[in-house]
Coordinates of C-alpha atoms in Angstrom, one line a residue:
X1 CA -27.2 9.1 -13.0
X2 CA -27.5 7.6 -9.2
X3 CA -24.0 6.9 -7.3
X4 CA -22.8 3.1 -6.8
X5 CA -24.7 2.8 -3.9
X6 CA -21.8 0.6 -2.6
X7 CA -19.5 2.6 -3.5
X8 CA -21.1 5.9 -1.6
X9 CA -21.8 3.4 1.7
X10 CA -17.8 2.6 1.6
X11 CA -16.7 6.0 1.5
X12 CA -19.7 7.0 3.8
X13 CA -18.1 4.6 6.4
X14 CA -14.6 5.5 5.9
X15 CA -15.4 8.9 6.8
X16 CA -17.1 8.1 10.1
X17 CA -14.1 5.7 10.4
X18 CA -12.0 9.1 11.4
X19 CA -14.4 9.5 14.0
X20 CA -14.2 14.0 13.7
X21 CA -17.8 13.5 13.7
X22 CA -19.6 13.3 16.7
X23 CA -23.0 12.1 15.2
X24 CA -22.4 9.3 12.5
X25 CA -23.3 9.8 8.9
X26 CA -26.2 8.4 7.3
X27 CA -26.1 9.4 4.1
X28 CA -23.3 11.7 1.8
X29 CA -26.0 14.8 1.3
X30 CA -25.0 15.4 5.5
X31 CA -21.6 16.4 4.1
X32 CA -22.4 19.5 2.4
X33 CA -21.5 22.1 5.3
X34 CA -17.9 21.0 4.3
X35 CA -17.3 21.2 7.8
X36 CA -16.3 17.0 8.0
X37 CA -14.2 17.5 5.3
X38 CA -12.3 20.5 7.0
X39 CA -11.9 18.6 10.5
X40 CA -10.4 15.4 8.4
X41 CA -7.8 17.7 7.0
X42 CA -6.8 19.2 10.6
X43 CA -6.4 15.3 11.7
X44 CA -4.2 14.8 8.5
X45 CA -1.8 17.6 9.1
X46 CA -2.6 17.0 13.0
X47 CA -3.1 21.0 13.1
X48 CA -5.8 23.2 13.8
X49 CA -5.3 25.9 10.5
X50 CA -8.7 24.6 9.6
X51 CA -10.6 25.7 13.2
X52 CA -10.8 29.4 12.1
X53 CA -12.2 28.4 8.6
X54 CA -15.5 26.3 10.2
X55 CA -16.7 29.7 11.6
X56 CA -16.4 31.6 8.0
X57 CA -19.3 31.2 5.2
X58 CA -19.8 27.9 3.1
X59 CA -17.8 29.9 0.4
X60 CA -14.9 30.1 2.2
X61 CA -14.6 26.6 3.3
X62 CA -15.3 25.7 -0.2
X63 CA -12.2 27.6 -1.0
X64 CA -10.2 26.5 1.8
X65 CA -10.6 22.1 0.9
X66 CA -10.4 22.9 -3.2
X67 CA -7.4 24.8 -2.0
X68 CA -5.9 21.5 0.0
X69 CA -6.6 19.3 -2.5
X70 CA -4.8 21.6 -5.3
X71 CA -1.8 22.2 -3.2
X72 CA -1.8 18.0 -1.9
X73 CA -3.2 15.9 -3.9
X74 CA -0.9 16.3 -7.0
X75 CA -3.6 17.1 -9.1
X76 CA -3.2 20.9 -8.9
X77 CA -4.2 21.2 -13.1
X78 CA -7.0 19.4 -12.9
X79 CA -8.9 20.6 -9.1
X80 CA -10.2 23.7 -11.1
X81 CA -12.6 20.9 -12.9
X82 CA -12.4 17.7 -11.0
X83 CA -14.1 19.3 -7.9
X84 CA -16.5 22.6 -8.9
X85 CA -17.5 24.9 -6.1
X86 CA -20.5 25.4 -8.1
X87 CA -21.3 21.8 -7.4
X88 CA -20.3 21.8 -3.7
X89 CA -22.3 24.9 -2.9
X90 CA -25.3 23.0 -4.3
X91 CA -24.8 20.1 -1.9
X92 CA -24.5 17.4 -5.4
X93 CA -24.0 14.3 -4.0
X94 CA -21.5 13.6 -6.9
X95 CA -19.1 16.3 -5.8
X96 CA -19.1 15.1 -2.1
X97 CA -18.2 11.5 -3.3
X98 CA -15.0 12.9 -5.1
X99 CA -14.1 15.3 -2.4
X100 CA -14.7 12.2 0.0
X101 CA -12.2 10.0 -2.9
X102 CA -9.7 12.8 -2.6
X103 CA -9.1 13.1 0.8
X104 CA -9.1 9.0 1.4
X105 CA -6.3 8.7 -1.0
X106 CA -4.0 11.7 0.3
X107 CA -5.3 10.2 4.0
X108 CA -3.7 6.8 2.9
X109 CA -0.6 7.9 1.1
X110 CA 0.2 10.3 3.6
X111 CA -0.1 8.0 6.8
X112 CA 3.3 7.2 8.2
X113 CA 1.7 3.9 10.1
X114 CA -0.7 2.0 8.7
X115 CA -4.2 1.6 10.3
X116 CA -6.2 -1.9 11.0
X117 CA -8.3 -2.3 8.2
X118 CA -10.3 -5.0 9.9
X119 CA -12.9 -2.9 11.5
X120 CA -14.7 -2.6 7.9
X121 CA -16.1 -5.6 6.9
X122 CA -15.1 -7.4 4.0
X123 CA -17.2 -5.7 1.5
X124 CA -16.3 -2.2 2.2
X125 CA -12.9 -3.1 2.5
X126 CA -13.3 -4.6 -1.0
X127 CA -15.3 -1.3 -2.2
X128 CA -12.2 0.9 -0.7
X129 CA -9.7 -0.9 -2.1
X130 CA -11.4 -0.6 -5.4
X131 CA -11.5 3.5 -5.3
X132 CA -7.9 3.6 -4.1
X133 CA -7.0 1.3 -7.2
X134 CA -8.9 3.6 -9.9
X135 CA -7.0 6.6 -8.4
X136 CA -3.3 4.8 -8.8
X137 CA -4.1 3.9 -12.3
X138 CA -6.6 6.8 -13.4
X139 CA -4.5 9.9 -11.7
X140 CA -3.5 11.9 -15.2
X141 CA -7.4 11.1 -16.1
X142 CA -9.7 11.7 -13.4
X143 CA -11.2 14.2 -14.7
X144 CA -12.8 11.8 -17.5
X145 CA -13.2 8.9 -15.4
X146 CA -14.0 9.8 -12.1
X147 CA -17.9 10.5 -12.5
X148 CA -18.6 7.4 -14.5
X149 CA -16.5 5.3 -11.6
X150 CA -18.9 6.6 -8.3
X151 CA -21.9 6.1 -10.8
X152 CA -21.5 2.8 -12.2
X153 CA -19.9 -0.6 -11.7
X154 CA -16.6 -0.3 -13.6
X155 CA -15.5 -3.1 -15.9
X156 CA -13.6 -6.2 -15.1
X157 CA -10.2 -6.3 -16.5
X158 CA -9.4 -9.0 -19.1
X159 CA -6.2 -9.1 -19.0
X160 CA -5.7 -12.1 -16.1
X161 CA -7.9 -14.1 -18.3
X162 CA -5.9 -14.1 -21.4
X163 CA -3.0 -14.4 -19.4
X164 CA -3.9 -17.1 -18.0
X165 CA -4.7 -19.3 -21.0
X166 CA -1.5 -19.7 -22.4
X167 CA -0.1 -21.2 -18.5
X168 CA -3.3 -24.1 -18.9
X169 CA -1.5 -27.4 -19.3
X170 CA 1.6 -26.6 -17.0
X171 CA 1.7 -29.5 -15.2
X172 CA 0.8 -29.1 -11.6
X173 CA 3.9 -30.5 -9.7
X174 CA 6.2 -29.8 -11.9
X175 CA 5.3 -25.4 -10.6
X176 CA 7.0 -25.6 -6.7
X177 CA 10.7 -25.7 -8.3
X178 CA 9.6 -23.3 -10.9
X179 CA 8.6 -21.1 -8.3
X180 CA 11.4 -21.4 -5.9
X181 CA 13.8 -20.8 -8.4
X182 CA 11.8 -17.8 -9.3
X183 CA 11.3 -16.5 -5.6
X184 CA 15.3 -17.0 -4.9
X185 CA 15.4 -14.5 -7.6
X186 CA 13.2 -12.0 -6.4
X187 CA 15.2 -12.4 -2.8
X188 CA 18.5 -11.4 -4.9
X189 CA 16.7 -8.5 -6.4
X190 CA 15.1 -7.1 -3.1
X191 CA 18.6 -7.7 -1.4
X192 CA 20.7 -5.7 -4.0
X193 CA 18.6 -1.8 -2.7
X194 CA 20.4 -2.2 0.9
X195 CA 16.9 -3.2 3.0
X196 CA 18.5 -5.3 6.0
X197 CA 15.6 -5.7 7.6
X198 CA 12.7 -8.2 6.7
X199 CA 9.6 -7.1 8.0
X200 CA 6.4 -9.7 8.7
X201 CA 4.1 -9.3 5.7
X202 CA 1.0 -7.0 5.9
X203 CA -2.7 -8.3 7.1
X204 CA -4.6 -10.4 4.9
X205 CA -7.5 -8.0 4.0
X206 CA -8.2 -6.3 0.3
X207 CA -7.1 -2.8 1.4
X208 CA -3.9 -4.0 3.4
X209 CA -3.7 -5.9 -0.1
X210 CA -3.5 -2.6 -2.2
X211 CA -1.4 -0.2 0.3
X212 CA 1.5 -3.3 -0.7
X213 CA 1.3 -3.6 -4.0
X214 CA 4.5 -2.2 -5.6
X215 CA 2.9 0.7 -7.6
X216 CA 1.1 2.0 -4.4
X217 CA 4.5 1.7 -2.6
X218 CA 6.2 3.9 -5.1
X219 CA 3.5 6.3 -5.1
X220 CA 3.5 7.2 -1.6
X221 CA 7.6 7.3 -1.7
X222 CA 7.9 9.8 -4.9
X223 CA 5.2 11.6 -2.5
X224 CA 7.4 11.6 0.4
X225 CA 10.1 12.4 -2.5
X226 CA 8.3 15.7 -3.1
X227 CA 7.5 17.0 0.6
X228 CA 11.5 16.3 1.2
X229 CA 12.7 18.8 -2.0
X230 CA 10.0 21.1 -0.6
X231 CA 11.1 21.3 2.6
X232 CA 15.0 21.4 1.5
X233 CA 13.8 24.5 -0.6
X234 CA 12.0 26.1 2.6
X235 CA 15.5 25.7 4.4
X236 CA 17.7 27.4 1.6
X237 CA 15.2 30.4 1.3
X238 CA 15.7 30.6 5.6
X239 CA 19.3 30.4 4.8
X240 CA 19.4 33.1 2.2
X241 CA 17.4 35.0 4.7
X242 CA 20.1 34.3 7.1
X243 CA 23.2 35.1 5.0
X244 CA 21.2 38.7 4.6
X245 CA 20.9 39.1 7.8
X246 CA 24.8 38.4 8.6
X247 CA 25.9 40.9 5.6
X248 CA 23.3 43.5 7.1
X249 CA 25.0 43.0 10.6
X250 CA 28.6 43.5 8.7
X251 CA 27.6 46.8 7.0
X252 CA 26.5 47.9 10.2
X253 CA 30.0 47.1 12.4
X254 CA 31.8 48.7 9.9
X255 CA 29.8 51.9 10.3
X256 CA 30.3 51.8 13.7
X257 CA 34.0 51.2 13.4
X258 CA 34.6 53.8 11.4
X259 CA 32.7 56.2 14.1
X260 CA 34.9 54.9 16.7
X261 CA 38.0 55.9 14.4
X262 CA 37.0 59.1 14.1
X263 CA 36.2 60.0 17.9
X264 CA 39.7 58.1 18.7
X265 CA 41.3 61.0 16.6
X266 CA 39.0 63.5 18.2
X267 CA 40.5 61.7 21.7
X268 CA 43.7 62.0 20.5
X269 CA 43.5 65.5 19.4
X270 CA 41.7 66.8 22.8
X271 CA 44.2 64.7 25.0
X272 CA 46.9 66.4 23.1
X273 CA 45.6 69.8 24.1
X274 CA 45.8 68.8 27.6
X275 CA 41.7 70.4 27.9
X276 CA 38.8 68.3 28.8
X277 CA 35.9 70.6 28.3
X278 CA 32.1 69.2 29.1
X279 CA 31.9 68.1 25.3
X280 CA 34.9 65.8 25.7
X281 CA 33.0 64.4 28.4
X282 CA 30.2 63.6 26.3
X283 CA 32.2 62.3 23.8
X284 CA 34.0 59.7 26.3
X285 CA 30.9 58.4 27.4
X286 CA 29.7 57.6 23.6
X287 CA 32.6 56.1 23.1
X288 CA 32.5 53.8 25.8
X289 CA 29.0 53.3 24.8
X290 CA 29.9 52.7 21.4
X291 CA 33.1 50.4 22.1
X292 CA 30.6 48.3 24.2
X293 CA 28.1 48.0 21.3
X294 CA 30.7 47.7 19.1
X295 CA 31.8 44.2 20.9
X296 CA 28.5 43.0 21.0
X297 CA 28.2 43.4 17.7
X298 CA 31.2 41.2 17.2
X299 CA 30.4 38.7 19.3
X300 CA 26.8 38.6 17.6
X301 CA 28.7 38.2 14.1
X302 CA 31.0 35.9 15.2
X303 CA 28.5 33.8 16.4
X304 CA 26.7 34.5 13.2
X305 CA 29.0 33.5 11.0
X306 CA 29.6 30.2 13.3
X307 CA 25.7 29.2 12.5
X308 CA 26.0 30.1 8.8
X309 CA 29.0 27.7 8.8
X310 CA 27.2 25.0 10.2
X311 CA 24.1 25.4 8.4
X312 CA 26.4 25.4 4.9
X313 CA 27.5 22.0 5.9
X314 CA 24.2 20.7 6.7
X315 CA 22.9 22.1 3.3
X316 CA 25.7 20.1 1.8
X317 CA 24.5 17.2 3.7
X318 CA 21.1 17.9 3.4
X319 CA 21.8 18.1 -0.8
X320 CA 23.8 14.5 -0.9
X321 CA 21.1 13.1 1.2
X322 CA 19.0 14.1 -1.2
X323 CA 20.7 12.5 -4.1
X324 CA 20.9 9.5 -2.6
X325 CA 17.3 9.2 -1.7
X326 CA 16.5 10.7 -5.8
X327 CA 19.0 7.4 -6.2
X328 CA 17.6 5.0 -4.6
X329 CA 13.9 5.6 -5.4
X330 CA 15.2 5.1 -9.0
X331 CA 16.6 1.9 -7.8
X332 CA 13.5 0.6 -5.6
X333 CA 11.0 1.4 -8.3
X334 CA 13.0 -0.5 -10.9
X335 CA 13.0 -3.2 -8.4
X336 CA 9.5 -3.3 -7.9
X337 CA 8.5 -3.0 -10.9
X338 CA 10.3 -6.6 -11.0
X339 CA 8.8 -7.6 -8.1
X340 CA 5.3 -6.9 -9.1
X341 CA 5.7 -8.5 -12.4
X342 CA 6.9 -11.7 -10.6
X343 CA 4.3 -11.5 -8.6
X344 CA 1.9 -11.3 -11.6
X345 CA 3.4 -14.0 -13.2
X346 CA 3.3 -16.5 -9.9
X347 CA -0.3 -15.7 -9.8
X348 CA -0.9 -15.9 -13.4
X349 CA 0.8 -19.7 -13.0
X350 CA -1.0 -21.1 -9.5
X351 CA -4.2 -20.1 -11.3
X352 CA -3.4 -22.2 -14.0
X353 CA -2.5 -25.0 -11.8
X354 CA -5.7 -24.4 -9.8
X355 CA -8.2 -24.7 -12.8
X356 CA -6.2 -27.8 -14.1
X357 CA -6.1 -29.2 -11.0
X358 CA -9.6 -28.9 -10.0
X359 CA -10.6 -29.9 -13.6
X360 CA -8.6 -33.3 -13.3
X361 CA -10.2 -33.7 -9.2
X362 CA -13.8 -33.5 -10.8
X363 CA -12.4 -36.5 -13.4
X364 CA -11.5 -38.4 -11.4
X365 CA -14.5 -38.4 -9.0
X366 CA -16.5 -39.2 -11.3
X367 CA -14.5 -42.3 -12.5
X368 CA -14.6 -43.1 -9.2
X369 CA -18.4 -42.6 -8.6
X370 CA -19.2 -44.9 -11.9
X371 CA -16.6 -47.4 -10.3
X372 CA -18.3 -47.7 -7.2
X373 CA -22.2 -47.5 -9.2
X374 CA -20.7 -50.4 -11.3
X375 CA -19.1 -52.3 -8.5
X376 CA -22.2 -52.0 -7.0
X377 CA -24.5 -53.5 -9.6
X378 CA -22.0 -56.7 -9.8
X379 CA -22.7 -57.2 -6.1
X380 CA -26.4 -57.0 -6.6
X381 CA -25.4 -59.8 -9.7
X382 CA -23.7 -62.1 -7.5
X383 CA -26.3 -62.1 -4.8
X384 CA -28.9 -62.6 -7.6
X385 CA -27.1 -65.8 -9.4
X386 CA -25.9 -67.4 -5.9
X387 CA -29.3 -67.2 -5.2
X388 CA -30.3 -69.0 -7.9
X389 CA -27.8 -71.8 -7.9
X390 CA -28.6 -72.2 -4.0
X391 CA -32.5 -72.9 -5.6
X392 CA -31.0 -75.3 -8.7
X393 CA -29.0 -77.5 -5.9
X394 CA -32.2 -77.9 -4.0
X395 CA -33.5 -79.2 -6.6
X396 CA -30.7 -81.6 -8.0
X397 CA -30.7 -82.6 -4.7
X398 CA -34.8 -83.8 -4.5
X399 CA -34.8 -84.9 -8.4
X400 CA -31.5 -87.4 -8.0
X401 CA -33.8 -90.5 -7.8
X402 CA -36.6 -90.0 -10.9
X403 CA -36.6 -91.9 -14.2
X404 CA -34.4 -91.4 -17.1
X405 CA -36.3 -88.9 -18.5
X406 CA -36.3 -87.0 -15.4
X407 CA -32.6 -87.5 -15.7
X408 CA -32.5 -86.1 -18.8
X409 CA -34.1 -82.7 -17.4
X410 CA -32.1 -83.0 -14.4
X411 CA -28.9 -82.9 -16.6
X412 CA -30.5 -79.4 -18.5
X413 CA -30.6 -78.0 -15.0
X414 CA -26.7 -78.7 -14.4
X415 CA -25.6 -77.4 -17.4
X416 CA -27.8 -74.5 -16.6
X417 CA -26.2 -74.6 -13.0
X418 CA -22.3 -74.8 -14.6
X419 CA -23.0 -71.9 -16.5
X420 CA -24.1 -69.5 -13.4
X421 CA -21.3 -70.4 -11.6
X422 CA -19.0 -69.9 -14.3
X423 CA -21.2 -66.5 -14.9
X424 CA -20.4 -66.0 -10.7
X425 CA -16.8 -66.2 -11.0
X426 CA -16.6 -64.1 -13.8
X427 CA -18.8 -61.1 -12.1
X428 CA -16.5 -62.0 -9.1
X429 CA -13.5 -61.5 -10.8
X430 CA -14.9 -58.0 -12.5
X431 CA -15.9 -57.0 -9.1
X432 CA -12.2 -58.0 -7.9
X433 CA -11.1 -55.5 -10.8
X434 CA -12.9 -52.9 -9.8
X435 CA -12.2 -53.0 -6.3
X436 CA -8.5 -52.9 -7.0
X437 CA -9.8 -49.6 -9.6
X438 CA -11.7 -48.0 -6.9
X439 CA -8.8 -48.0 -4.5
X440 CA -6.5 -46.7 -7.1
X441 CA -8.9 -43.9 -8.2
X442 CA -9.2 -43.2 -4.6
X443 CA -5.4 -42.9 -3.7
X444 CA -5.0 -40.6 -6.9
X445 CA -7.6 -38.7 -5.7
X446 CA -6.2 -38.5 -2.3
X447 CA -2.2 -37.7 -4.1
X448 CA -4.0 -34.9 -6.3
X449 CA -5.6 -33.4 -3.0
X450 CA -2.5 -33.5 -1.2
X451 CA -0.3 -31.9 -4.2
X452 CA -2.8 -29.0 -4.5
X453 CA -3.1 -28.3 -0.7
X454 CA 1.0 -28.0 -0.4
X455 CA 0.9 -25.8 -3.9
X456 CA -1.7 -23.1 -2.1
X457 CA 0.6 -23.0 1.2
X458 CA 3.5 -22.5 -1.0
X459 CA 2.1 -19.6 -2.9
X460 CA 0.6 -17.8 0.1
X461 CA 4.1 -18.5 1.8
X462 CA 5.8 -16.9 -1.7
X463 CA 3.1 -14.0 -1.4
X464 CA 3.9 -13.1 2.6
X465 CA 7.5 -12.9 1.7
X466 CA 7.0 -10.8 -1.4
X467 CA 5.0 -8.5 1.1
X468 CA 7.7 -8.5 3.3
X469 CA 10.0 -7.3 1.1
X470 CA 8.4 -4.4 -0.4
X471 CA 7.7 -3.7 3.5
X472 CA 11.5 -3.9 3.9
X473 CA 12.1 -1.2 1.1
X474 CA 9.6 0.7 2.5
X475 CA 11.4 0.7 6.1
X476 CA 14.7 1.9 4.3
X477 CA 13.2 4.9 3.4
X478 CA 11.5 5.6 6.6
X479 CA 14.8 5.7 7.9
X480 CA 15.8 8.4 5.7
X481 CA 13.2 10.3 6.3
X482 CA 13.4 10.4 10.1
X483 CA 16.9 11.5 9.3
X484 CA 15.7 14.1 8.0
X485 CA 13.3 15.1 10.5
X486 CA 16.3 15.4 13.5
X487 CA 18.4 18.1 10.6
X488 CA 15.2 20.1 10.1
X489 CA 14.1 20.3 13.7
X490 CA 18.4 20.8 14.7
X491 CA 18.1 23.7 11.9
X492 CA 14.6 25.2 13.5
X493 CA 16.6 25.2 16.8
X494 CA 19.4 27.7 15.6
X495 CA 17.5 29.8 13.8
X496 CA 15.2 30.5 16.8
X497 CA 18.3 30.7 18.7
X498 CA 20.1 33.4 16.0
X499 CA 16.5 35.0 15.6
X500 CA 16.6 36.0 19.8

């Protein structure tokens, strides 16, 4: 089966988006060297471990991406299957697409400042944001799903529209204080995790959409989660090292003190003999020598044992720290979780209001349009009859002198005549009555217009401070994490420092 050939121009276009590629990319079959793939991962890790690996055989830098993408991309069961080498040495389209999936979602959970998502167009923003949704809610199933994703058009959910139903007859302005009570008690939740600072909410485009939702949010921190206990595990085995190091250092002073006993004996016993042979000459020197090494071997464990102190206490430090940030991920998912099914249900309710809302505008437009039709025809009426009185009171007028028969017609014609005008006044009060409808109709109209135009700006207002504060929680561990950065560079100082 083909790929979504949207699908495979949006990833196609994200990769020349990273701009490792001198020539841009036509189609996904130009990717089968591997060597784009490898120059993306240098840019990711902003390294150049990859360099050596573009001059080896297709093989090897086969190896060396499935070998990234086990060790990053959490899914280190399933990269055996998910991405076959078989398949990449045979250039498969297929298995340059997921490659290609891979690598855009570590790229985007990985990236410490987001990019401008604007220089895709809409529809490949739209495509993107599509593949980085499947992987947040297909990642412990990938393997099933994956191939039938980048070769067909995935289903709609139906969730939203079932959802939706029950919210129908909620009366439109009776929602904004619903809603504000509702948002006030999102702000208590989002104030209760300890963000202080509320950031502006993030660009209005589909993928800037996704990298703030809640559940991306709390991927990309238990991610950051994970490369902290890894590096706090890197830094105890340095320390262990260390420690080894110092107790080596020990075993070897004492030797060396215990040699300096024994030749202060041997000084002893010679200086007591009053006889200073050539061997006792000797014998002075290496202990001098000795004695001096012997100092500098204090002073070398003193200030060994001054850095292993230090570095316990930042261990300690580094462990609370550690705890606190397990702590408060705990506490910011629960939160978001909250968040994100508030958000849900605000949508789930200006939806509602929206369909209703439109449904009663198209009502009323067209009571107003068979007002104004029928309005209309009792003009035309009016005209008609005064036009025919106007005729009649000619003619009353030239007949006023005939006979009595004449007369008698005459009289027909004003009876006739009394009736039209009475017909007039009526078809002039009915147009009265629908002028006074049409102007009613219109002004509802213009109220309903007015009530749904304030209830949008509310919800997009609602929906940029919800993105702010999932921002906000997002900035709080940032902190934490720079932190964290200054201890393991400090600790990389002293150990180059011990290490000379």
């Amino acid at each position: 089966m083909p790929l979504h050939g949207a699908r495979a121009a949006a990833l196609l276009a994200w990769v020349n988006s990273t701009k490792v590629s001198t020539d841009p990319l036509n189609d996904l079959s130009q990717l089968q060297d591997c060597n784009v793939f490898i120059r993306i991962i240098n840019k990711i890790h902003r390294s150049e471990e990859g360099e050596s690996v573009l001059e080896q055989p297709l093989p090897e830098r086969i190896s060396f991406i499935r070998g990234f993408l086990q060790k990053h991309c959490k899914h280190k069961s399933a990269a055996e299957n998910l991405v076959s080498a078989q398949e990449l040495l045979g250039g498969e389209e297929l298995a340059l697409a997921k490659v290609a999936v891979l690598l855009l979602y570590h790229t985007s959970m990985s990236c410490k400042s987001p990019r401008d998502w604007n220089e895709f167009d809409y529809k490949t923003q739209v495509e993107l944001a599509s593949i980085l949704t499947f992987v947040l809610d297909n990642e412990e199933s990938l393997n099933e799903n994956l191939e039938t994703f980048l070769q067909r058009k995935a289903p709609l959910p139906s969730s939203s529209t079932s959802s939706s139903s029950s919210e129908e007859h909620s009366p439109l302005l009776s929602l904004p204080h619903k809603r504000e009570v509702r948002f006030l008690e999102l702000k208590k939740i989002a104030s209760s995790s300890g963000a202080n600072n509320m950031l502006p909410g993030p660009p209005s485009s589909p993928m800037g959409d996704v990298m703030q939702t809640p559940q991306f949010q709390l991927r990309r921190l238990k991610k950051q989660l994970a490369v902290e206990r890894e590096n706090r595990d890197e830094l105890e085995v340095e320390l262990a090292e260390n420690r080894k190091l110092i107790t080596e250092k020990e075993a070897q002073i004492t030797m060396m003190q215990q040699r300096i006993d024994r030749l202060a004996l041997l000084n002893e016993k010679q200086a007591a003999d009053q006889q200073e042979p050539k061997e006792m000459e000797e014998l002075r020197e290496k202990n001098e020598s000795l004695l001096v090494r012997l100092h500098e071997a204090l002073r070398q464990c003193q200030d060994l044992k001054t850095e292993k102190g230090q570095m316990d206490r930042k261990i300690n430090q580094l462990s609370e720290e550690n705890g606190d940030l397990s702590f408060k991920l705990r506490e910011i998912a629960s939160h978001l979780v909250q968040l994100q099914e508030a958000l849900n249900e605000l949508s789930e309710e200006h939806n509602a209001a929206l369909a209703q809302s439109q449904e009663k505008q198209g009502q009323l437009e067209s009571e107003l349009r068979a007002a104004l039709q029928e309005k209309k025809c009792s003009e035309e009426k009016i005209e008609i009859l005064q036009g025919k009185i106007s005729l009649l009171e000619d003619q009353l007028a030239k007949l006023g002198d005939c006979g009595a028969q004449q007369k008698g017609e005459v009289l027909g014609d004003v009876l006739k005549l009394e009736e039209l005008k009475q017909e007039v006044s009526s078809l002039a009060a009915k147009g009265a009555e629908l002028q006074a409808t049409v102007l009613r109709l219109e002004e509802e109209k213009q109220q309903r217009e007015a009530a749904l135009q304030s209830e949008r700006g509310r919800f997009e207002e609602e929906k940029q401070q919800l993105g702010g504060l999932v921002a906000s929680l997002q900035s709080s561990l940032s902190e934490s994490h720079r932190a964290r950065e200054v201890l393991e560079q400090d600790l990389q100082g002293r150990e180059a420092e011990a290490g000379r």
